[in-house]
Amino acid sequence: MSYPASPITTYLDDLASNKPAPGGGSGAALAGALGAALGSMVANFTVGKEKFAAVEERAKTALGECERLRGELTNLIQADVEAYGKYAEASRLPRDTEEQKARRRAAIQEAMKGAAAVPMEVCRKGRELLKVCQELLEIGNPNLVSDVGCAAELAFAAIGSALLNVEVNHAFLKDEQYITAQKKELEPLLTSAQQMRDSVYNETRKRIRE
Amino acid sequence: MSYPASPITTYLDDLASNKPAPGGGSGAALAGALGAALGSMVANFTVGKEKFAAVEERAKTALGECERLRGELTNLIQADVEAYGKYAEASRLPRDTEEQKARRRAAIQEAMKGAAAVPMEVCRKGRELLKVCQELLEIGNPNLVSDVGCAAELAFAAIGSALLNVEVNHAFLKDEQYITAQKKELEPLLTSAQQMRDSVYNETRKRIRE
């Protein structure tokens, strides 16, 4: 069963239920996909219009970027659910002998790395999307400026939500090198994402009010 | 056609396309519904558990609130699309005589009030959800603390995105009293929402790292 192909209400029902997945990591990916779709909308109202002929190539590139990110983030909605499935599978491994216990522990650690890798990807894609939002603020059809602001807000929420899901997995991981590498990447990513979100959002509000 | 009953990918395709609706206001409502669903998930992993018997009634209340908000925000996904439809309908009214022109102008203004009312509701529901997140941070199953943080992040993104869509309509509305009343409500709403989001989010990260 694939969530992206399911009705929105089915996804929301399962998210709300006492099933362990989908959870916050998957929801974060969907928030990011919503942001990417809004970016595409802005680009789609810019590409091919006489009025914006001077930025045609840049608008086409932005559209391509948003569509790529939308596809990737949509896949991550499901990947997060499957990563949890692998963790649950590892937890069910037998643990009668010492050898089995060791094998189970290793499988759980491996599955948890996979579970951290998915929201990590959501964070990266979210920041890429924020960069495209900066470009769309500059070249996009100004009638859709509010949608650029929404795209940035949703991209940032995807990052903020996914980050918590990376950190939750860190709490149970024993590979310090793996944790340190992710932390080193995440801290500046979050700082720059917050700055990009704030600058796009505030500029959007300013232009709406002008 | 109802978007909440449609596959996620269909909604994302239409959001990304050069159709004027769905747009940012509808996407904001969906982000809020995602947050409410995650709040319900946390409550569902708290209610009925021996370990959390002391907060059983409060957890049940929080669950009821999240489910109500999820239903309302899900309806607003579609309401925003329909509000745009009414505006488009008003724009197509005949404008050959002075009388027709006046009637069309009035119909457009009325439709725009409706189009501002939907994201206004998303802002209100988003703030209600942030209040429930504060409660869930206090009483919810601590194993799901990251989901409380995600719910707050998504609720805030719903408010931030919806706010831009209220303000876009203000730019074209002529009823100053209507605009002033909404602005008066929105400014403190946004300030308190930002504070609630920051406090829930930062406390969530702290607990994950503990």
CSV table of C-alpha atoms in Angstrom, one decimal:
chain,number,residue,atom,x,y,z
A,1,MET,CA,0.0,0.0,0.0
A,2,SER,CA,1.3,3.4,-1.0
A,3,TYR,CA,0.3,6.5,1.0
A,4,PRO,CA,0.9,9.0,-1.8
A,5,ALA,CA,-1.6,7.1,-3.9
A,6,SER,CA,-4.2,7.0,-1.1
A,7,PRO,CA,-6.9,9.6,-0.3
A,8,ILE,CA,-5.8,12.5,1.9
A,9,THR,CA,-8.3,11.5,4.5
A,10,THR,CA,-7.0,7.9,4.7
A,11,TYR,CA,-3.5,9.2,5.3
A,12,LEU,CA,-4.7,11.6,7.9
A,13,ASP,CA,-6.7,8.8,9.6
A,14,ASP,CA,-3.6,6.6,9.8
A,15,LEU,CA,-1.4,9.5,11.0
A,16,ALA,CA,-3.9,10.2,13.8
A,17,SER,CA,-4.4,6.5,14.8
A,18,ASN,CA,-2.5,4.5,17.3
A,19,LYS,CA,-0.4,2.9,14.5
A,20,PRO,CA,3.3,3.7,15.0
A,21,ALA,CA,3.6,4.8,11.3
A,22,PRO,CA,3.0,7.1,9.5
A,23,GLY,CA,4.3,9.6,12.1
A,24,GLY,CA,6.0,13.0,12.2
A,25,GLY,CA,8.8,12.1,9.7
A,26,SER,CA,6.3,11.2,7.0
A,27,GLY,CA,4.1,14.2,7.7
A,28,ALA,CA,7.2,16.4,7.5
A,29,ALA,CA,7.9,15.0,4.0
A,30,LEU,CA,4.3,15.8,2.9
A,31,ALA,CA,4.6,19.4,4.2
A,32,GLY,CA,7.7,19.7,2.1
A,33,ALA,CA,5.9,18.3,-1.0
A,34,LEU,CA,3.1,20.8,-0.4
A,35,GLY,CA,5.7,23.6,-0.4
A,36,ALA,CA,7.4,22.3,-3.6
A,37,ALA,CA,4.0,22.0,-5.3
A,38,LEU,CA,3.3,25.7,-4.5
A,39,GLY,CA,6.7,26.6,-5.9
A,40,SER,CA,5.8,24.8,-9.1
A,41,MET,CA,2.5,26.7,-9.2
A,42,VAL,CA,4.3,30.0,-9.1
A,43,ALA,CA,6.7,28.9,-11.8
A,44,ASN,CA,3.8,27.6,-13.9
A,45,PHE,CA,2.2,31.0,-13.8
A,46,THR,CA,5.5,32.6,-14.9
A,47,VAL,CA,6.8,30.3,-17.7
A,48,GLY,CA,5.6,31.0,-21.2
A,49,LYS,CA,4.2,34.5,-20.4
A,50,GLU,CA,5.2,37.4,-22.6
A,51,LYS,CA,5.4,39.6,-19.6
A,52,PHE,CA,8.1,37.4,-18.0
A,53,ALA,CA,10.0,36.6,-21.2
A,54,ALA,CA,13.2,38.1,-19.7
A,55,VAL,CA,13.4,35.5,-17.0
A,56,GLU,CA,11.9,32.6,-19.0
A,57,GLU,CA,15.0,30.3,-18.7
A,58,ARG,CA,15.4,31.0,-15.0
A,59,ALA,CA,11.7,30.3,-14.4
A,60,LYS,CA,11.9,27.0,-16.3
A,61,THR,CA,14.9,26.0,-14.2
A,62,ALA,CA,13.0,26.8,-11.0
A,63,LEU,CA,10.0,24.8,-12.3
A,64,GLY,CA,12.3,21.8,-12.9
A,65,GLU,CA,13.8,22.1,-9.5
A,66,CYS,CA,10.4,22.3,-7.7
A,67,GLU,CA,9.1,19.3,-9.7
A,68,ARG,CA,12.2,17.3,-8.9
A,69,LEU,CA,11.9,18.2,-5.2
A,70,ARG,CA,8.2,17.5,-5.2
A,71,GLY,CA,8.8,14.0,-6.5
A,72,GLU,CA,11.6,13.3,-4.0
A,73,LEU,CA,9.6,14.6,-1.0
A,74,THR,CA,6.5,12.6,-2.1
A,75,ASN,CA,8.7,9.4,-2.2
A,76,LEU,CA,10.0,10.3,1.3
A,77,ILE,CA,6.3,10.2,2.7
A,78,GLN,CA,6.4,6.5,2.0
A,79,ALA,CA,10.1,5.9,2.7
A,80,ASP,CA,9.6,7.0,6.3
A,81,VAL,CA,6.8,4.5,6.8
A,82,GLU,CA,9.0,1.7,5.3
A,83,ALA,CA,12.0,2.7,7.4
A,84,TYR,CA,9.8,2.2,10.5
A,85,GLY,CA,8.7,-1.2,9.1
A,86,LYS,CA,12.3,-2.3,8.9
A,87,TYR,CA,12.9,-1.3,12.5
A,88,ALA,CA,9.8,-3.2,13.7
A,89,GLU,CA,11.0,-6.2,11.7
A,90,ALA,CA,14.4,-6.1,13.4
A,91,SER,CA,12.7,-5.8,16.8
A,92,ARG,CA,10.9,-9.1,16.2
A,93,LEU,CA,14.1,-11.1,15.5
A,94,PRO,CA,14.6,-14.0,18.0
A,95,ARG,CA,16.6,-13.3,21.1
A,96,ASP,CA,17.0,-16.7,22.8
A,97,THR,CA,20.7,-17.1,22.5
A,98,GLU,CA,23.6,-14.6,23.0
A,99,GLU,CA,24.3,-14.8,19.2
A,100,GLN,CA,20.7,-14.1,18.3
A,101,LYS,CA,20.7,-11.2,20.8
A,102,ALA,CA,23.8,-9.7,19.2
A,103,ARG,CA,22.4,-10.1,15.7
A,104,ARG,CA,19.1,-8.5,16.7
A,105,ARG,CA,20.9,-5.5,18.4
A,106,ALA,CA,22.9,-5.0,15.2
A,107,ALA,CA,19.8,-5.2,13.0
A,108,ILE,CA,18.0,-2.7,15.2
A,109,GLN,CA,21.0,-0.3,15.0
A,110,GLU,CA,21.1,-0.6,11.2
A,111,ALA,CA,17.3,0.0,10.9
A,112,MET,CA,17.6,3.0,13.1
A,113,LYS,CA,20.3,4.5,10.9
A,114,GLY,CA,17.8,4.0,8.0
A,115,ALA,CA,15.1,5.7,10.1
A,116,ALA,CA,17.4,8.7,10.7
A,117,ALA,CA,18.4,8.9,7.0
A,118,VAL,CA,14.9,9.6,5.8
A,119,PRO,CA,14.2,12.8,7.8
A,120,MET,CA,17.8,13.8,7.1
A,121,GLU,CA,16.9,13.8,3.4
A,122,VAL,CA,13.7,15.8,4.1
A,123,CYS,CA,15.9,18.4,5.8
A,124,ARG,CA,18.2,18.6,2.7
A,125,LYS,CA,15.4,18.8,0.3
A,126,GLY,CA,13.6,21.4,2.4
A,127,ARG,CA,16.7,23.6,2.3
A,128,GLU,CA,17.0,23.2,-1.5
A,129,LEU,CA,13.4,24.2,-1.8
A,130,LEU,CA,14.1,27.4,0.3
A,131,LYS,CA,16.8,28.3,-2.2
A,132,VAL,CA,14.3,28.0,-5.1
A,133,CYS,CA,11.8,30.1,-3.1
A,134,GLN,CA,14.4,32.9,-3.0
A,135,GLU,CA,14.8,32.7,-6.8
A,136,LEU,CA,11.0,32.7,-7.3
A,137,LEU,CA,10.6,35.7,-5.0
A,138,GLU,CA,13.0,37.5,-7.5
A,139,ILE,CA,11.6,36.3,-10.8
A,140,GLY,CA,8.2,34.8,-10.2
A,141,ASN,CA,4.8,36.2,-11.3
A,142,PRO,CA,4.2,38.9,-8.5
A,143,ASN,CA,0.4,38.0,-8.5
A,144,LEU,CA,1.4,34.8,-6.8
A,145,VAL,CA,3.9,36.2,-4.3
A,146,SER,CA,1.8,34.9,-1.3
A,147,ASP,CA,2.3,31.4,-2.7
A,148,VAL,CA,6.1,31.9,-2.6
A,149,GLY,CA,5.8,32.9,1.1
A,150,CYS,CA,3.6,29.8,1.8
A,151,ALA,CA,6.1,27.5,0.0
A,152,ALA,CA,8.9,28.9,2.2
A,153,GLU,CA,6.9,28.5,5.3
A,154,LEU,CA,6.0,24.9,4.5
A,155,ALA,CA,9.6,24.1,3.5
A,156,PHE,CA,10.8,25.4,6.8
A,157,ALA,CA,8.1,23.4,8.7
A,158,ALA,CA,9.3,20.3,6.8
A,159,ILE,CA,12.9,20.9,8.0
A,160,GLY,CA,11.9,21.7,11.6
A,161,SER,CA,9.7,18.6,11.9
A,162,ALA,CA,12.1,16.3,10.2
A,163,LEU,CA,15.0,17.5,12.4
A,164,LEU,CA,13.2,16.3,15.5
A,165,ASN,CA,12.8,12.9,13.9
A,166,VAL,CA,16.5,12.7,13.1
A,167,GLU,CA,17.3,13.6,16.7
A,168,VAL,CA,14.9,11.1,18.1
A,169,ASN,CA,16.9,8.4,16.4
A,170,HIS,CA,20.2,9.7,17.6
A,171,ALA,CA,19.0,9.2,21.1
A,172,PHE,CA,19.1,5.4,20.5
A,173,LEU,CA,22.0,5.1,18.1
A,174,LYS,CA,25.4,3.9,19.3
A,175,ASP,CA,27.5,4.9,16.2
A,176,GLU,CA,28.9,8.2,17.5
A,177,GLN,CA,30.7,8.9,14.2
A,178,TYR,CA,27.3,8.7,12.3
A,179,ILE,CA,25.6,10.9,14.9
A,180,THR,CA,28.4,13.5,14.9
A,181,ALA,CA,28.4,13.7,11.1
A,182,GLN,CA,24.6,14.3,11.0
A,183,LYS,CA,24.7,16.9,13.8
A,184,LYS,CA,27.5,18.7,12.0
A,185,GLU,CA,25.4,19.0,8.9
A,186,LEU,CA,22.2,19.8,10.7
A,187,GLU,CA,23.1,22.7,12.8
A,188,PRO,CA,24.2,25.1,10.0
A,189,LEU,CA,21.4,23.7,7.8
A,190,LEU,CA,18.8,24.7,10.4
A,191,THR,CA,20.4,28.2,11.0
A,192,SER,CA,20.5,29.0,7.3
A,193,ALA,CA,17.0,27.6,6.7
A,194,GLN,CA,15.6,29.9,9.5
A,195,GLN,CA,17.3,32.9,7.8
A,196,MET,CA,16.1,32.0,4.4
A,197,ARG,CA,12.5,31.4,5.6
A,198,ASP,CA,12.5,34.7,7.6
A,199,SER,CA,13.8,36.7,4.7
A,200,VAL,CA,11.4,35.2,2.1
A,201,TYR,CA,8.4,35.3,4.5
A,202,ASN,CA,9.0,38.9,5.6
A,203,GLU,CA,9.7,40.2,2.1
A,204,THR,CA,6.5,38.4,0.9
A,205,ARG,CA,4.4,40.2,3.6
A,206,LYS,CA,6.0,43.5,2.7
A,207,ARG,CA,5.1,43.1,-1.0
A,208,ILE,CA,1.5,42.1,-0.3
A,209,ARG,CA,1.1,45.2,1.8
A,210,GLU,CA,2.6,47.5,-0.8
B,1,MET,CA,-15.0,16.7,-6.7
B,2,SER,CA,-13.6,16.7,-3.1
B,3,TYR,CA,-9.9,17.1,-2.6
B,4,PRO,CA,-9.8,15.4,0.9
B,5,ALA,CA,-11.2,12.3,-0.7
B,6,SER,CA,-8.7,12.4,-3.6
B,7,PRO,CA,-5.2,10.8,-3.7
B,8,ILE,CA,-2.4,12.8,-2.2
B,9,THR,CA,-0.6,12.9,-5.6
B,10,THR,CA,-3.8,14.2,-7.3
B,11,TYR,CA,-4.0,17.1,-4.8
B,12,LEU,CA,-0.2,17.8,-5.2
B,13,ASP,CA,-0.5,17.7,-9.0
B,14,ASP,CA,-3.4,20.3,-9.0
B,15,LEU,CA,-1.6,22.4,-6.4
B,16,ALA,CA,1.5,22.5,-8.7
B,17,SER,CA,-0.4,23.1,-11.9
B,18,ASN,CA,-1.4,26.4,-13.5
B,19,LYS,CA,-4.9,26.1,-12.1
B,20,PRO,CA,-5.6,29.0,-9.8
B,21,ALA,CA,-7.0,26.7,-7.1
B,22,PRO,CA,-6.0,24.9,-4.9
B,23,GLY,CA,-3.4,27.3,-3.8
B,24,GLY,CA,-1.6,28.4,-0.6
B,25,GLY,CA,-4.7,28.8,1.5
B,26,SER,CA,-5.8,25.2,0.9
B,27,GLY,CA,-2.3,23.9,1.4
B,28,ALA,CA,-2.2,25.8,4.7
B,29,ALA,CA,-5.3,24.0,5.9
B,30,LEU,CA,-3.8,20.6,5.0
B,31,ALA,CA,-0.6,21.5,6.9
B,32,GLY,CA,-2.9,22.2,9.9
B,33,ALA,CA,-4.8,19.0,9.5
B,34,LEU,CA,-1.4,17.1,9.4
B,35,GLY,CA,-0.5,18.8,12.7
B,36,ALA,CA,-3.9,18.0,14.3
B,37,ALA,CA,-3.6,14.3,13.2
B,38,LEU,CA,-0.1,14.1,14.9
B,39,GLY,CA,-1.7,15.6,18.0
B,40,SER,CA,-4.3,12.8,17.9
B,41,MET,CA,-1.6,10.2,17.5
B,42,VAL,CA,0.1,11.4,20.6
B,43,ALA,CA,-3.2,11.4,22.5
B,44,ASN,CA,-4.1,7.9,21.1
B,45,PHE,CA,-0.8,6.6,22.6
B,46,THR,CA,-1.7,8.1,26.0
B,47,VAL,CA,-5.4,7.3,26.5
B,48,GLY,CA,-6.2,4.0,28.0
B,49,LYS,CA,-2.7,3.2,29.2
B,50,GLU,CA,-2.2,2.3,32.9
B,51,LYS,CA,1.0,4.3,33.0
B,52,PHE,CA,-0.9,7.5,32.2
B,53,ALA,CA,-4.1,6.8,34.2
B,54,ALA,CA,-3.6,10.0,36.2
B,55,VAL,CA,-4.1,12.2,33.1
B,56,GLU,CA,-6.7,9.9,31.4
B,57,GLU,CA,-9.4,12.5,31.3
B,58,ARG,CA,-7.1,15.3,30.1
B,59,ALA,CA,-5.7,13.1,27.4
B,60,LYS,CA,-9.3,12.2,26.3
B,61,THR,CA,-10.1,15.9,26.1
B,62,ALA,CA,-7.0,16.6,24.1
B,63,LEU,CA,-7.8,13.8,21.7
B,64,GLY,CA,-11.4,15.1,21.2
B,65,GLU,CA,-9.9,18.6,20.5
B,66,CYS,CA,-7.4,17.3,18.0
B,67,GLU,CA,-10.0,15.2,16.2
B,68,ARG,CA,-12.4,18.2,16.0
B,69,LEU,CA,-9.6,20.4,14.7
B,70,ARG,CA,-8.6,17.8,12.2
B,71,GLY,CA,-12.1,17.6,10.8
B,72,GLU,CA,-12.5,21.4,10.6
B,73,LEU,CA,-9.1,21.9,9.0
B,74,THR,CA,-9.8,19.1,6.5
B,75,ASN,CA,-13.0,20.8,5.5
B,76,LEU,CA,-11.1,24.1,5.0
B,77,ILE,CA,-8.8,22.4,2.4
B,78,GLN,CA,-11.9,22.2,0.2
B,79,ALA,CA,-13.6,25.4,1.4
B,80,ASP,CA,-10.6,27.4,0.2
B,81,VAL,CA,-11.0,26.0,-3.3
B,82,GLU,CA,-14.7,26.7,-3.3
B,83,ALA,CA,-14.2,30.3,-2.1
B,84,TYR,CA,-12.0,30.8,-5.1
B,85,GLY,CA,-14.7,29.3,-7.3
B,86,LYS,CA,-17.2,31.9,-6.1
B,87,TYR,CA,-14.7,34.7,-6.8
B,88,ALA,CA,-14.1,33.4,-10.4
B,89,GLU,CA,-17.9,33.2,-10.8
B,90,ALA,CA,-18.4,36.8,-9.7
B,91,SER,CA,-15.6,37.9,-12.2
B,92,ARG,CA,-17.6,36.3,-15.0
B,93,LEU,CA,-20.7,38.3,-14.4
B,94,PRO,CA,-21.8,40.6,-17.3
B,95,ARG,CA,-20.4,44.2,-17.3
B,96,ASP,CA,-22.2,45.8,-20.2
B,97,THR,CA,-24.3,48.4,-18.4
B,98,GLU,CA,-23.4,50.6,-15.4
B,99,GLU,CA,-25.9,48.6,-13.3
B,100,GLN,CA,-24.3,45.3,-14.3
B,101,LYS,CA,-20.8,46.7,-13.5
B,102,ALA,CA,-21.9,47.8,-10.0
B,103,ARG,CA,-23.5,44.4,-9.4
B,104,ARG,CA,-20.4,42.6,-10.5
B,105,ARG,CA,-18.1,44.8,-8.3
B,106,ALA,CA,-20.3,44.1,-5.3
B,107,ALA,CA,-20.3,40.4,-6.0
B,108,ILE,CA,-16.5,40.3,-6.3
B,109,GLN,CA,-16.1,42.2,-3.0
B,110,GLU,CA,-18.5,39.7,-1.3
B,111,ALA,CA,-16.6,36.7,-2.8
B,112,MET,CA,-13.3,38.2,-1.6
B,113,LYS,CA,-14.6,38.5,1.9
B,114,GLY,CA,-15.4,34.8,1.7
B,115,ALA,CA,-11.9,34.1,0.3
B,116,ALA,CA,-10.4,35.9,3.3
B,117,ALA,CA,-12.7,34.2,5.8
B,118,VAL,CA,-11.3,30.7,5.0
B,119,PRO,CA,-7.6,31.3,5.8
B,120,MET,CA,-8.8,33.4,8.8
B,121,GLU,CA,-10.4,30.3,10.1
B,122,VAL,CA,-7.2,28.3,9.4
B,123,CYS,CA,-5.3,30.8,11.6
B,124,ARG,CA,-7.8,30.4,14.5
B,125,LYS,CA,-7.8,26.6,14.3
B,126,GLY,CA,-4.0,26.6,14.1
B,127,ARG,CA,-3.8,28.6,17.3
B,128,GLU,CA,-6.3,26.3,19.0
B,129,LEU,CA,-4.1,23.4,18.0
B,130,LEU,CA,-1.0,25.1,19.4
B,131,LYS,CA,-2.8,25.2,22.8
B,132,VAL,CA,-3.5,21.5,22.6
B,133,CYS,CA,0.2,20.9,21.8
B,134,GLN,CA,1.1,22.7,25.0
B,135,GLU,CA,-1.2,20.4,26.9
B,136,LEU,CA,0.2,17.3,25.1
B,137,LEU,CA,3.7,18.3,25.9
B,138,GLU,CA,2.7,18.2,29.6
B,139,ILE,CA,0.6,15.0,29.7
B,140,GLY,CA,1.3,13.1,26.5
B,141,ASN,CA,3.2,9.8,26.3
B,142,PRO,CA,6.9,11.0,26.3
B,143,ASN,CA,7.9,8.4,23.7
B,144,LEU,CA,6.0,10.5,21.2
B,145,VAL,CA,7.4,13.9,22.3
B,146,SER,CA,8.9,14.5,18.8
B,147,ASP,CA,5.4,14.2,17.3
B,148,VAL,CA,4.2,17.0,19.7
B,149,GLY,CA,7.0,19.2,18.3
B,150,CYS,CA,6.1,18.3,14.7
B,151,ALA,CA,2.4,19.0,15.4
B,152,ALA,CA,3.3,22.5,16.8
B,153,GLU,CA,5.6,23.2,13.8
B,154,LEU,CA,2.9,22.3,11.3
B,155,ALA,CA,0.2,24.2,13.2
B,156,PHE,CA,2.5,27.3,13.1
B,157,ALA,CA,3.2,26.8,9.3
B,158,ALA,CA,-0.6,26.6,8.8
B,159,ILE,CA,-1.0,29.9,10.5
B,160,GLY,CA,1.9,31.6,8.8
B,161,SER,CA,0.8,30.4,5.4
B,162,ALA,CA,-2.9,31.2,6.0
B,163,LEU,CA,-2.1,34.7,7.2
B,164,LEU,CA,-0.5,35.6,3.8
B,165,ASN,CA,-3.7,34.5,2.1
B,166,VAL,CA,-5.8,36.7,4.4
B,167,GLU,CA,-3.6,39.7,3.7
B,168,VAL,CA,-3.6,39.1,-0.1
B,169,ASN,CA,-7.4,39.5,0.0
B,170,HIS,CA,-7.2,42.6,2.1
B,171,ALA,CA,-5.2,44.3,-0.7
B,172,PHE,CA,-8.3,44.1,-2.9
B,173,LEU,CA,-11.0,44.6,-0.4
B,174,LYS,CA,-12.7,48.0,0.1
B,175,ASP,CA,-14.5,47.4,3.4
B,176,GLU,CA,-12.1,49.1,5.8
B,177,GLN,CA,-14.0,48.0,8.8
B,178,TYR,CA,-13.8,44.3,7.8
B,179,ILE,CA,-10.1,44.6,7.1
B,180,THR,CA,-9.4,46.5,10.4
B,181,ALA,CA,-11.3,43.9,12.5
B,182,GLN,CA,-9.3,41.0,10.9
B,183,LYS,CA,-6.0,42.8,11.3
B,184,LYS,CA,-6.7,43.5,15.0
B,185,GLU,CA,-7.3,39.8,15.5
B,186,LEU,CA,-4.4,38.6,13.4
B,187,GLU,CA,-1.5,40.6,14.9
B,188,PRO,CA,-1.8,39.2,18.5
B,189,LEU,CA,-2.7,35.8,17.1
B,190,LEU,CA,0.5,35.6,15.1
B,191,THR,CA,2.6,36.9,18.1
B,192,SER,CA,1.2,34.4,20.5
B,193,ALA,CA,1.4,31.6,17.9
B,194,GLN,CA,5.1,32.3,17.4
B,195,GLN,CA,5.7,32.2,21.2
B,196,MET,CA,3.7,29.0,21.6
B,197,ARG,CA,5.5,27.3,18.7
B,198,ASP,CA,8.9,28.3,19.9
B,199,SER,CA,8.3,27.2,23.5
B,200,VAL,CA,6.8,23.8,22.5
B,201,TYR,CA,9.5,23.2,19.8
B,202,ASN,CA,12.4,24.1,22.0
B,203,GLU,CA,11.2,22.1,24.9
B,204,THR,CA,10.7,19.1,22.6
B,205,ARG,CA,14.3,19.3,21.4
B,206,LYS,CA,15.5,19.6,24.9
B,207,ARG,CA,13.6,16.5,26.0
B,208,ILE,CA,14.8,14.5,23.0
B,209,ARG,CA,18.4,15.3,23.9
B,210,GLU,CA,18.0,14.5,27.6
